[in-house]
Tab-separated table of C-alpha atoms in Angstrom:
chain	number	residue	atom	x	y	z
A	4	UNK	CA	286.593	44.209	-59.042
A	5	UNK	CA	288.927	41.466	-57.717
A	6	UNK	CA	287.548	39.772	-54.631
A	7	UNK	CA	289.367	41.350	-51.657
A	8	UNK	CA	290.410	38.167	-49.902
A	9	UNK	CA	291.700	36.645	-53.158
A	10	UNK	CA	293.665	39.653	-54.434
A	11	UNK	CA	297.059	38.437	-53.221
A	12	UNK	CA	296.629	34.900	-54.571
A	13	UNK	CA	295.437	36.324	-57.892
A	14	UNK	CA	298.577	38.462	-58.182
A	15	UNK	CA	300.770	35.492	-57.230
A	16	UNK	CA	299.021	33.370	-59.890
A	17	UNK	CA	299.611	36.051	-62.543
A	18	UNK	CA	303.300	36.249	-61.569
A	19	UNK	CA	303.584	32.465	-61.818
A	20	UNK	CA	301.880	32.433	-65.232
A	21	UNK	CA	304.282	35.138	-66.433
A	22	UNK	CA	307.214	33.069	-65.167
A	23	UNK	CA	305.924	29.989	-67.011
A	24	UNK	CA	305.533	31.959	-70.233
A	25	UNK	CA	309.043	33.408	-69.895
A	26	UNK	CA	310.647	29.992	-69.227
A	27	UNK	CA	308.774	28.409	-72.154
A	28	UNK	CA	309.783	31.313	-74.433
A	29	UNK	CA	313.406	30.975	-73.303
A	30	UNK	CA	313.390	27.200	-73.913
A	31	UNK	CA	311.841	27.546	-77.363
A	32	UNK	CA	314.438	30.197	-78.287
A	33	UNK	CA	317.183	27.599	-77.909
A	34	UNK	CA	317.991	27.198	-74.219
A	35	UNK	CA	316.030	24.092	-73.181
A	36	UNK	CA	316.752	23.095	-69.582
A	37	UNK	CA	318.143	19.730	-68.566
A	38	UNK	CA	315.763	17.317	-66.898
A	39	UNK	CA	316.893	14.643	-64.465
A	40	UNK	CA	316.279	11.001	-65.223
A	41	UNK	CA	313.012	9.611	-63.886
A	42	UNK	CA	313.570	5.852	-63.381
A	43	UNK	CA	309.833	5.122	-63.419
A	44	UNK	CA	309.410	6.585	-66.887
A	45	UNK	CA	312.530	4.892	-68.243
A	46	UNK	CA	311.241	1.599	-66.842
A	47	UNK	CA	308.181	1.746	-69.098
A	48	UNK	CA	310.385	1.012	-72.093
A	49	UNK	CA	311.978	-1.914	-70.258
A	50	UNK	CA	308.537	-3.266	-69.317
A	51	UNK	CA	307.378	-3.078	-72.935
A	52	UNK	CA	310.526	-4.931	-74.018
A	53	UNK	CA	309.736	-7.593	-71.433
A	54	UNK	CA	306.219	-7.962	-72.873
A	55	UNK	CA	307.667	-8.477	-76.367
A	56	UNK	CA	310.051	-11.158	-75.112
A	57	UNK	CA	307.358	-12.983	-73.147
A	58	UNK	CA	304.669	-12.603	-75.821
A	59	UNK	CA	302.180	-11.415	-73.218
A	60	UNK	CA	300.062	-8.254	-73.156
A	61	UNK	CA	300.640	-4.994	-71.317
A	62	UNK	CA	297.748	-3.639	-69.272
A	63	UNK	CA	297.206	0.033	-68.609
A	64	UNK	CA	294.783	1.740	-66.256
A	65	UNK	CA	294.280	5.344	-65.159
A	66	UNK	CA	292.064	4.363	-62.227
A	67	UNK	CA	288.692	5.994	-61.597
A	68	UNK	CA	289.978	9.580	-61.752
A	69	UNK	CA	288.147	11.688	-64.291
A	70	UNK	CA	289.000	14.714	-66.407
A	71	UNK	CA	287.529	17.226	-63.985
A	72	UNK	CA	288.378	18.874	-60.677
A	73	UNK	CA	291.580	18.011	-58.888
A	74	UNK	CA	291.898	14.699	-60.733
A	75	UNK	CA	292.221	16.384	-64.123
A	76	UNK	CA	296.007	16.990	-64.223
A	77	UNK	CA	296.830	13.470	-63.032
A	78	UNK	CA	294.393	11.843	-65.448
A	79	UNK	CA	295.740	13.973	-68.265
A	80	UNK	CA	299.305	12.925	-67.400
A	81	UNK	CA	298.119	9.308	-67.335
A	82	UNK	CA	296.571	9.709	-70.784
A	83	UNK	CA	299.750	11.319	-72.143
A	84	UNK	CA	301.700	8.300	-70.935
A	85	UNK	CA	299.080	5.996	-72.469
A	86	UNK	CA	299.754	7.596	-75.858
A	87	UNK	CA	303.508	7.281	-75.331
A	88	UNK	CA	303.426	3.657	-74.185
A	89	UNK	CA	300.946	2.686	-76.932
A	90	UNK	CA	303.200	4.035	-79.682
A	91	UNK	CA	306.226	2.375	-78.058
A	92	UNK	CA	304.394	-0.947	-77.719
A	93	UNK	CA	303.055	-0.769	-81.287
A	94	UNK	CA	306.521	-0.094	-82.706
A	95	UNK	CA	307.947	-3.104	-80.822
A	96	UNK	CA	305.039	-5.429	-81.626
A	97	UNK	CA	303.606	-5.728	-78.123
A	98	UNK	CA	299.896	-5.583	-77.394
A	99	UNK	CA	298.759	-2.874	-75.010
A	100	UNK	CA	295.284	-3.029	-73.509
A	101	UNK	CA	293.566	-0.225	-71.669
A	102	UNK	CA	290.908	-0.712	-69.008
A	103	UNK	CA	288.833	2.438	-68.482
A	104	UNK	CA	286.404	3.201	-65.705
A	105	UNK	CA	285.549	6.712	-66.913
A	106	UNK	CA	283.465	6.999	-70.113
A	107	UNK	CA	285.043	10.300	-71.232
A	108	UNK	CA	288.424	8.599	-71.478
A	109	UNK	CA	287.293	5.863	-73.860
A	110	UNK	CA	287.200	7.940	-77.108
A	111	UNK	CA	290.530	9.565	-76.181
A	112	UNK	CA	292.155	6.180	-75.573
A	113	UNK	CA	290.577	4.775	-78.727
A	114	UNK	CA	292.056	7.596	-80.789
A	115	UNK	CA	295.484	7.112	-79.192
A	116	UNK	CA	295.538	3.370	-79.749
A	117	UNK	CA	294.239	3.706	-83.318
A	118	UNK	CA	296.992	6.229	-84.076
A	119	UNK	CA	299.645	3.997	-82.528
A	120	UNK	CA	298.551	0.626	-83.933
A	121	UNK	CA	296.949	1.791	-87.213
A	122	UNK	CA	295.698	-1.349	-89.020
A	123	UNK	CA	296.765	-3.638	-86.187
A	124	UNK	CA	294.317	-1.919	-83.789
A	125	UNK	CA	291.632	-4.161	-82.316
A	126	UNK	CA	288.570	-2.780	-80.463
A	127	UNK	CA	289.158	-5.423	-77.752
A	128	UNK	CA	292.245	-3.484	-76.714
A	129	UNK	CA	289.961	-1.136	-74.787
A	130	UNK	CA	287.631	-2.399	-72.105
A	131	UNK	CA	285.154	-0.073	-70.455
A	132	UNK	CA	283.794	-0.908	-67.024
A	133	UNK	CA	281.320	1.507	-65.467
A	134	UNK	CA	282.350	1.667	-61.812
A	135	UNK	CA	285.191	1.266	-59.365
A	136	UNK	CA	283.935	-2.099	-58.084
A	137	UNK	CA	283.580	-3.379	-61.653
A	138	UNK	CA	287.065	-2.080	-62.502
A	139	UNK	CA	288.630	-3.918	-59.590
A	140	UNK	CA	286.878	-7.210	-60.222
A	141	UNK	CA	287.533	-7.023	-63.980
A	142	UNK	CA	291.221	-6.444	-63.387
A	143	UNK	CA	291.582	-9.173	-60.766
A	144	UNK	CA	289.954	-11.727	-63.111
A	145	UNK	CA	291.691	-10.586	-66.295
A	146	UNK	CA	295.174	-10.511	-64.758
A	147	UNK	CA	294.667	-13.930	-63.215
A	148	UNK	CA	293.695	-15.411	-66.602
A	149	UNK	CA	296.044	-13.560	-68.926
A	150	UNK	CA	299.149	-13.039	-66.744
A	151	UNK	CA	300.240	-9.720	-68.258
A	152	UNK	CA	303.952	-9.029	-68.653
A	153	UNK	CA	303.574	-5.415	-67.555
A	154	UNK	CA	301.051	-3.379	-65.632
A	155	UNK	CA	300.962	0.409	-65.836
A	156	UNK	CA	298.855	2.160	-63.243
A	157	UNK	CA	299.130	5.897	-63.796
A	158	UNK	CA	296.624	8.631	-63.019
A	159	UNK	CA	294.349	9.878	-60.251
A	160	UNK	CA	294.099	6.636	-58.327
A	161	UNK	CA	291.640	5.897	-55.554
A	162	UNK	CA	291.412	2.804	-53.381
A	163	UNK	CA	291.441	0.534	-56.439
A	164	UNK	CA	295.228	1.044	-56.342
A	165	UNK	CA	295.974	-1.686	-53.867
A	166	UNK	CA	293.714	-4.211	-55.646
A	167	UNK	CA	295.093	-3.497	-59.136
A	168	UNK	CA	298.713	-3.437	-58.007
A	169	UNK	CA	298.211	-6.633	-56.025
A	170	UNK	CA	296.585	-8.366	-59.011
A	171	UNK	CA	299.559	-7.288	-61.140
A	172	UNK	CA	302.039	-8.528	-58.542
A	173	UNK	CA	300.272	-11.901	-58.290
A	174	UNK	CA	300.383	-12.226	-62.070
A	175	UNK	CA	304.139	-11.553	-61.995
A	176	UNK	CA	303.865	-8.371	-64.056
A	177	UNK	CA	306.479	-5.652	-64.022
A	178	UNK	CA	304.633	-2.708	-62.536
A	179	UNK	CA	304.978	1.022	-62.961
A	180	UNK	CA	302.604	3.073	-60.833
A	181	UNK	CA	302.179	6.757	-60.290
A	182	UNK	CA	299.766	9.172	-58.680
A	183	UNK	CA	299.605	12.491	-56.908
A	184	UNK	CA	296.781	11.398	-54.622
A	185	UNK	CA	298.258	11.449	-51.174
A	186	UNK	CA	296.625	8.410	-49.608
A	187	UNK	CA	297.495	6.130	-52.524
A	188	UNK	CA	301.172	7.106	-52.806
A	189	UNK	CA	302.326	4.613	-50.100
A	190	UNK	CA	300.620	1.703	-51.869
A	191	UNK	CA	302.100	2.666	-55.222
A	192	UNK	CA	305.575	2.887	-53.681
A	193	UNK	CA	305.279	-0.386	-51.781
A	194	UNK	CA	303.566	-2.537	-54.417
A	195	UNK	CA	304.967	-1.332	-57.733
A	196	UNK	CA	308.463	-1.972	-59.060
A	197	UNK	CA	308.781	1.667	-60.124
A	198	UNK	CA	306.784	4.595	-58.889
A	199	UNK	CA	306.101	8.181	-59.890
A	200	UNK	CA	305.207	10.350	-56.928
A	201	UNK	CA	303.265	13.583	-57.160
A	202	UNK	CA	304.820	15.970	-59.612
A	203	UNK	CA	306.949	13.267	-61.270
A	204	UNK	CA	303.738	12.039	-62.878
A	205	UNK	CA	302.684	15.543	-63.883
A	206	UNK	CA	306.068	16.164	-65.514
A	207	UNK	CA	305.748	12.953	-67.536
A	208	UNK	CA	304.384	14.675	-70.642
A	209	UNK	CA	307.418	16.924	-70.820
A	210	UNK	CA	309.811	14.081	-70.018
A	211	UNK	CA	308.639	11.702	-72.732
A	212	UNK	CA	308.146	14.343	-75.432
A	213	UNK	CA	311.462	16.181	-74.715
A	214	UNK	CA	309.973	19.232	-76.414
A	215	UNK	CA	311.824	22.414	-75.367
A	216	UNK	CA	308.526	24.209	-74.759
A	217	UNK	CA	307.378	21.563	-72.286
A	218	UNK	CA	310.792	21.359	-70.603
A	219	UNK	CA	310.599	25.122	-70.098
A	220	UNK	CA	307.466	24.680	-67.994
A	221	UNK	CA	309.334	22.180	-65.792
A	222	UNK	CA	312.046	24.794	-65.175
A	223	UNK	CA	309.389	27.333	-64.155
A	224	UNK	CA	307.862	24.755	-61.785
A	225	UNK	CA	311.268	24.235	-60.178
A	226	UNK	CA	311.765	27.986	-59.707
A	227	UNK	CA	308.314	28.267	-58.101
A	228	UNK	CA	309.164	25.334	-55.848
A	229	UNK	CA	312.352	27.070	-54.670
A	230	UNK	CA	310.385	30.278	-54.033
A	231	UNK	CA	307.848	28.259	-52.004
A	232	UNK	CA	310.610	26.584	-49.979
A	233	UNK	CA	312.213	30.004	-49.335
A	234	UNK	CA	308.864	31.396	-48.151
A	235	UNK	CA	308.364	28.414	-45.817
A	236	UNK	CA	311.866	28.932	-44.333
A	237	UNK	CA	311.202	32.680	-43.882
A	238	UNK	CA	307.872	31.870	-42.215
A	239	UNK	CA	309.485	29.337	-39.853
A	240	UNK	CA	312.321	31.728	-38.891
A	241	UNK	CA	309.797	34.562	-38.453
A	242	UNK	CA	307.641	32.355	-36.217
A	243	UNK	CA	310.678	31.578	-34.039
A	244	UNK	CA	311.089	35.316	-33.451
A	245	UNK	CA	307.367	35.930	-32.951
A	246	UNK	CA	306.836	37.587	-36.370
A	247	UNK	CA	303.951	36.484	-38.582
A	248	UNK	CA	305.781	36.301	-41.915
A	249	UNK	CA	302.647	35.153	-43.758
A	250	UNK	CA	301.675	38.865	-43.978
A	251	UNK	CA	304.293	39.188	-46.772
A	252	UNK	CA	301.745	37.740	-49.186
A	253	UNK	CA	298.738	39.640	-47.837
A	254	UNK	CA	297.945	42.969	-49.424
B	19	UNK	CA	291.010	18.556	-92.930
B	20	UNK	CA	287.422	19.216	-91.910
B	21	UNK	CA	287.190	22.106	-89.439
B	22	UNK	CA	285.319	19.841	-86.995
B	23	UNK	CA	288.345	17.555	-86.683
B	24	UNK	CA	290.893	20.320	-86.316
B	25	UNK	CA	292.952	20.178	-83.129
B	26	UNK	CA	292.562	23.937	-82.628
B	27	UNK	CA	288.836	23.642	-81.848
B	28	UNK	CA	289.148	21.780	-78.505
B	29	UNK	CA	292.105	24.001	-77.644
B	30	UNK	CA	290.008	27.109	-78.248
B	31	UNK	CA	287.146	25.713	-76.165
B	32	UNK	CA	289.608	24.890	-73.378
B	33	UNK	CA	291.166	28.382	-73.526
B	34	UNK	CA	287.789	30.153	-73.324
B	35	UNK	CA	286.451	27.987	-70.506
B	36	UNK	CA	289.780	28.174	-68.648
B	37	UNK	CA	289.833	31.966	-68.771
B	38	UNK	CA	286.190	32.246	-67.710
B	39	UNK	CA	286.678	29.643	-64.963
B	40	UNK	CA	289.882	31.202	-63.651
B	41	UNK	CA	288.861	34.858	-63.829
B	42	UNK	CA	285.292	34.116	-62.735
B	43	UNK	CA	286.722	32.746	-59.494
B	44	UNK	CA	288.777	35.847	-58.742
B	45	UNK	CA	286.761	38.700	-60.249
B	46	UNK	CA	283.608	40.053	-58.658
B	47	UNK	CA	281.459	41.545	-61.397
B	48	UNK	CA	277.776	40.888	-62.218
B	49	UNK	CA	278.509	40.098	-65.882
B	50	UNK	CA	281.386	37.776	-65.018
B	51	UNK	CA	279.269	36.074	-62.345
B	52	UNK	CA	276.516	35.447	-64.872
B	53	UNK	CA	278.935	34.037	-67.475
B	54	UNK	CA	280.534	31.874	-64.783
B	55	UNK	CA	277.200	30.403	-63.610
B	56	UNK	CA	275.964	29.954	-67.218
B	57	UNK	CA	279.114	28.037	-68.035
B	58	UNK	CA	278.500	25.651	-65.145
B	59	UNK	CA	274.888	25.206	-66.263
B	60	UNK	CA	276.259	24.206	-69.665
B	61	UNK	CA	278.539	21.677	-68.017
B	62	UNK	CA	275.507	20.077	-66.329
B	63	UNK	CA	273.525	20.126	-69.553
B	64	UNK	CA	276.346	18.573	-71.551
B	65	UNK	CA	276.889	15.869	-68.925
B	66	UNK	CA	273.229	14.888	-69.132
B	67	UNK	CA	273.285	15.008	-72.910
B	68	UNK	CA	276.370	12.783	-72.856
B	69	UNK	CA	274.367	10.242	-70.832
B	70	UNK	CA	271.865	10.084	-73.682
B	71	UNK	CA	274.554	9.626	-76.321
B	72	UNK	CA	276.170	7.016	-74.078
B	73	UNK	CA	272.917	5.082	-74.010
B	74	UNK	CA	272.683	5.181	-77.811
B	75	UNK	CA	276.331	4.112	-78.186
B	76	UNK	CA	275.864	1.248	-75.729
B	77	UNK	CA	272.696	0.031	-77.474
B	78	UNK	CA	274.433	0.098	-80.855
B	79	UNK	CA	277.505	-1.688	-79.494
B	80	UNK	CA	275.579	-4.535	-77.881
B	81	UNK	CA	273.125	-4.697	-80.785
B	82	UNK	CA	275.996	-5.226	-83.235
B	83	UNK	CA	277.535	-7.796	-80.924
B	84	UNK	CA	274.327	-9.839	-80.883
B	85	UNK	CA	273.764	-9.435	-84.635
B	86	UNK	CA	277.267	-10.685	-85.451
B	87	UNK	CA	277.220	-13.363	-82.729
B	88	UNK	CA	280.566	-12.072	-81.433
B	89	UNK	CA	282.382	-13.660	-78.507
B	90	UNK	CA	280.391	-13.165	-75.304
B	91	UNK	CA	277.252	-11.967	-77.106
B	92	UNK	CA	275.104	-13.808	-74.555
B	93	UNK	CA	276.032	-11.186	-71.967
B	94	UNK	CA	274.649	-8.482	-74.249
B	95	UNK	CA	271.198	-10.014	-73.733
B	96	UNK	CA	271.715	-9.601	-69.988
B	97	UNK	CA	272.615	-5.934	-70.559
B	98	UNK	CA	269.463	-5.342	-72.601
B	99	UNK	CA	267.349	-7.261	-70.091
B	100	UNK	CA	268.668	-5.173	-67.182
B	101	UNK	CA	268.276	-1.963	-69.176
B	102	UNK	CA	264.656	-2.643	-70.097
B	103	UNK	CA	263.808	-3.865	-66.598
B	104	UNK	CA	265.242	-0.751	-64.936
B	105	UNK	CA	263.682	1.590	-67.517
B	106	UNK	CA	260.219	0.080	-67.206
B	107	UNK	CA	260.367	-0.086	-63.406
B	108	UNK	CA	261.329	3.613	-63.209
B	109	UNK	CA	258.137	4.638	-65.003
B	110	UNK	CA	255.743	1.841	-64.139
B	111	UNK	CA	256.510	1.442	-60.462
B	112	UNK	CA	259.063	3.534	-58.522
B	113	UNK	CA	258.742	1.118	-55.599
B	114	UNK	CA	259.960	-1.772	-57.736
B	115	UNK	CA	262.870	0.420	-58.898
B	116	UNK	CA	263.848	0.915	-55.251
B	117	UNK	CA	263.547	-2.826	-54.737
B	118	UNK	CA	265.752	-3.604	-57.754
B	119	UNK	CA	268.351	-1.095	-56.614
B	120	UNK	CA	268.405	-1.957	-52.919
B	121	UNK	CA	267.838	-5.700	-53.121
B	122	UNK	CA	269.640	-6.695	-56.304
B	123	UNK	CA	272.142	-4.054	-57.464
B	124	UNK	CA	273.572	-3.111	-54.047
B	125	UNK	CA	274.027	-6.706	-52.756
B	126	UNK	CA	275.592	-7.722	-56.102
B	127	UNK	CA	278.054	-4.791	-55.849
B	128	UNK	CA	278.898	-5.690	-52.272
B	129	UNK	CA	279.439	-9.326	-53.259
B	130	UNK	CA	281.970	-8.238	-55.888
B	131	UNK	CA	283.544	-5.913	-53.340
B	132	UNK	CA	284.021	-8.835	-50.958
B	133	UNK	CA	285.601	-10.825	-53.770
B	134	UNK	CA	288.164	-8.067	-54.262
B	135	UNK	CA	288.596	-7.855	-50.500
B	136	UNK	CA	290.843	-10.902	-50.690
B	137	UNK	CA	293.131	-9.045	-53.080
B	138	UNK	CA	293.084	-6.068	-50.784
B	139	UNK	CA	294.256	-8.073	-47.758
B	140	UNK	CA	296.844	-9.970	-49.772
B	141	UNK	CA	298.047	-6.639	-51.225
B	142	UNK	CA	298.357	-5.128	-47.782
B	143	UNK	CA	300.379	-8.147	-46.667
B	144	UNK	CA	302.672	-7.678	-49.667
B	145	UNK	CA	302.897	-3.930	-48.983
B	146	UNK	CA	303.847	-4.451	-45.353
B	147	UNK	CA	306.517	-7.046	-46.052
B	148	UNK	CA	309.793	-5.337	-45.266
B	149	UNK	CA	311.731	-5.887	-48.483
B	150	UNK	CA	312.940	-2.331	-49.038
B	151	UNK	CA	313.558	0.857	-47.063
B	152	UNK	CA	310.255	2.312	-48.304
B	153	UNK	CA	308.358	-0.814	-47.254
B	154	UNK	CA	310.003	-0.616	-43.812
B	155	UNK	CA	308.730	2.932	-43.344
B	156	UNK	CA	305.281	1.912	-44.603
B	157	UNK	CA	305.198	-0.973	-42.104
B	158	UNK	CA	306.378	1.391	-39.359
B	159	UNK	CA	303.671	3.897	-40.288
B	160	UNK	CA	301.083	1.113	-40.222
B	161	UNK	CA	302.277	0.013	-36.779
B	162	UNK	CA	302.150	3.586	-35.474
B	163	UNK	CA	298.626	3.995	-36.820
B	164	UNK	CA	297.647	0.780	-35.059
B	165	UNK	CA	299.045	2.207	-31.833
B	166	UNK	CA	297.060	5.368	-32.456
B	167	UNK	CA	293.701	3.745	-33.103
B	168	UNK	CA	293.791	0.556	-31.027
B	169	UNK	CA	293.326	1.428	-27.318
B	170	UNK	CA	295.010	-1.808	-26.242
B	171	UNK	CA	298.454	-0.284	-26.923
B	172	UNK	CA	297.649	2.698	-24.713
B	173	UNK	CA	296.593	0.282	-21.961
B	174	UNK	CA	299.925	-1.581	-22.003
B	175	UNK	CA	302.229	1.326	-22.896
B	176	UNK	CA	300.769	4.527	-21.385
B	177	UNK	CA	301.288	7.646	-23.496
B	178	UNK	CA	302.043	5.784	-26.732
B	179	UNK	CA	299.005	7.341	-28.469
B	180	UNK	CA	300.547	10.775	-27.957
B	181	UNK	CA	303.701	9.684	-29.816
B	182	UNK	CA	301.554	8.405	-32.676
B	183	UNK	CA	299.525	11.637	-32.759
B	184	UNK	CA	302.701	13.727	-32.785
B	185	UNK	CA	304.160	11.679	-35.653
B	186	UNK	CA	300.945	11.990	-37.626
B	187	UNK	CA	300.494	15.718	-36.993
B	188	UNK	CA	304.081	16.808	-37.585
B	189	UNK	CA	306.528	14.780	-39.725
B	190	UNK	CA	303.780	12.952	-41.677
B	191	UNK	CA	301.790	16.144	-42.211
B	192	UNK	CA	304.912	18.017	-43.371
B	193	UNK	CA	305.836	15.319	-45.879
B	194	UNK	CA	302.292	15.071	-47.214
B	195	UNK	CA	302.064	18.849	-47.650
B	196	UNK	CA	305.276	18.667	-49.699
B	197	UNK	CA	303.540	16.279	-52.119
B	198	UNK	CA	300.411	18.459	-52.179
B	199	UNK	CA	302.449	21.599	-52.985
B	200	UNK	CA	304.305	19.697	-55.736
B	201	UNK	CA	301.015	18.539	-57.259
B	202	UNK	CA	299.563	22.073	-57.061
B	203	UNK	CA	302.583	23.517	-58.897
B	204	UNK	CA	302.424	20.703	-61.454
B	205	UNK	CA	298.728	21.435	-61.976
B	206	UNK	CA	299.489	25.057	-62.921
B	207	UNK	CA	302.215	23.785	-65.289
B	208	UNK	CA	299.802	21.369	-66.988
B	209	UNK	CA	297.134	24.096	-67.303
B	210	UNK	CA	299.650	26.436	-68.969
B	211	UNK	CA	300.872	23.667	-71.307
B	212	UNK	CA	297.285	22.838	-72.302
B	213	UNK	CA	296.462	26.512	-72.763
B	214	UNK	CA	299.431	26.946	-75.083
B	215	UNK	CA	298.573	23.763	-76.980
B	216	UNK	CA	301.615	21.717	-75.974
B	217	UNK	CA	299.759	19.125	-73.888
B	218	UNK	CA	297.199	17.488	-76.164
B	219	UNK	CA	296.286	14.285	-74.306
B	220	UNK	CA	292.644	15.296	-73.925
B	221	UNK	CA	292.203	15.581	-77.694
B	222	UNK	CA	293.317	11.992	-78.291
C-alpha cells in the first residue's frame, strides 16, 4: 500500500506529527514553553513607532512568493506578520500600505487591513502589481516619492529582494526583512536593519500571537531539530569508521 | 453568521486537501491515485476560473475609477485599450498577437528591468560595504565567487579556483543545508498549525 521507497520517510513524518500534537496538547494543558527573543520581530514595533513620530507611511511586501509549493509557508508567515503589523500600526495611528504581486494575496490582505483599520481603512492602502518587474519598478518609484519610515519585506522573496531593500535603504526607512529562500538570505542580512532567517520567519506566527498552542509547535520543532543534529553526528562518526549510518532510517 | 463566511469552511477544505495531498504522495492505491489526480485537475480548473473572475474584478475596478473620475483614471483607459487590443489580436490575427508580445510587451518589460538595474547595482554596493561582521563575510563570499568564476585569478594565483570550489562545496553547502533543514521543519510546523486551525493567515 505505502510506496516502498517512501515507507521510512512516511513513518518518520507520522512520528513527527505525533510529536507536534503531543507538544501542542502539553502546551495547551498549561505548560507553554519559553521562546527566545527574536530581535527582528521586536523591531517591527519600534519601526511602527518611528513611522508615527515621522508621520510617514510603512510599506509592506511579501515579494512574489505565492501560496503554493515551497513558497507557501513563508508567504503564510509573511501574511501573519502583515496582520500583526497592520493591527499594531492601526492602534498607533500609523498608515501601513501593502504592495502585492500575487493576486491571491490581495483579498487576504484587504480583509486583514479592513479588520485592523475598520473605518479608517482606505482601498489605496493595497496596491496590486501583476509581475515581478512591475513590483520592483513600482516600489523603487513609490519609495523615492514617499520616503517611507519603515519597510517590511517578509515572505518567499526572489531577486526583487535586493531592489526593494535598496529602495528602502535609499529612502532612509528602517527595514525588517526575512525569508527562508537560501539565495536571498545574504541580501536580507546585509541590506536590512533586522533580519529573520529561515525558521525565524516561520516561527513568527507563534511569536507574535504567544498562544500556548502555537508555542507548543515551536517546542516540537526544536526537538526535531535536535534529533536531526544527533542523526547527522551519528552519520559523520559512522562514516569515519566506514559504517553507513544512513541505513538506520531505511526499512 | 452566514455559513459561507464561517472560518471553519476554509479550514475544512484545507484539512481534506492536505490529507489527500499528503497521503496520495505516500500511498499507492488506484482509488487514492484517482482522487489525487482529480484534486490536481480541480486546482487547474479553479486557477483558470480565477483568471475569469480576475478579469471581471479588474474591469469593474477600472470602470468605477473612470466613472468617478478618481485620481489616475486616465491610466484606466490605457488598461482597457491594452486589454481590448490583446483580446482582439488573439482572435483576429495570432501573428499580430505575437508581434504585440515580442515587439511591445517584452521590450517594455526589459526597459523597466534596466531601470531597476541601477537599484540592483547600488544595492550590491551597499551590501558589499563592510560595515558589520555579516557584511564582511558577504563581501568575502563575493570575492571568493569572483575568484571561482573569473579565470584571471587562476592565471595570476594558480590553484585559487580549487580553494573557492572547496569553500563553496563544503562550509557554504553545510551552512545552507542547515537553513534548508530549518525551513523544512518549520514547514511541517506551519502545516500542523494550519491543520489544527491555529494559523489562520490564509483566511484573512
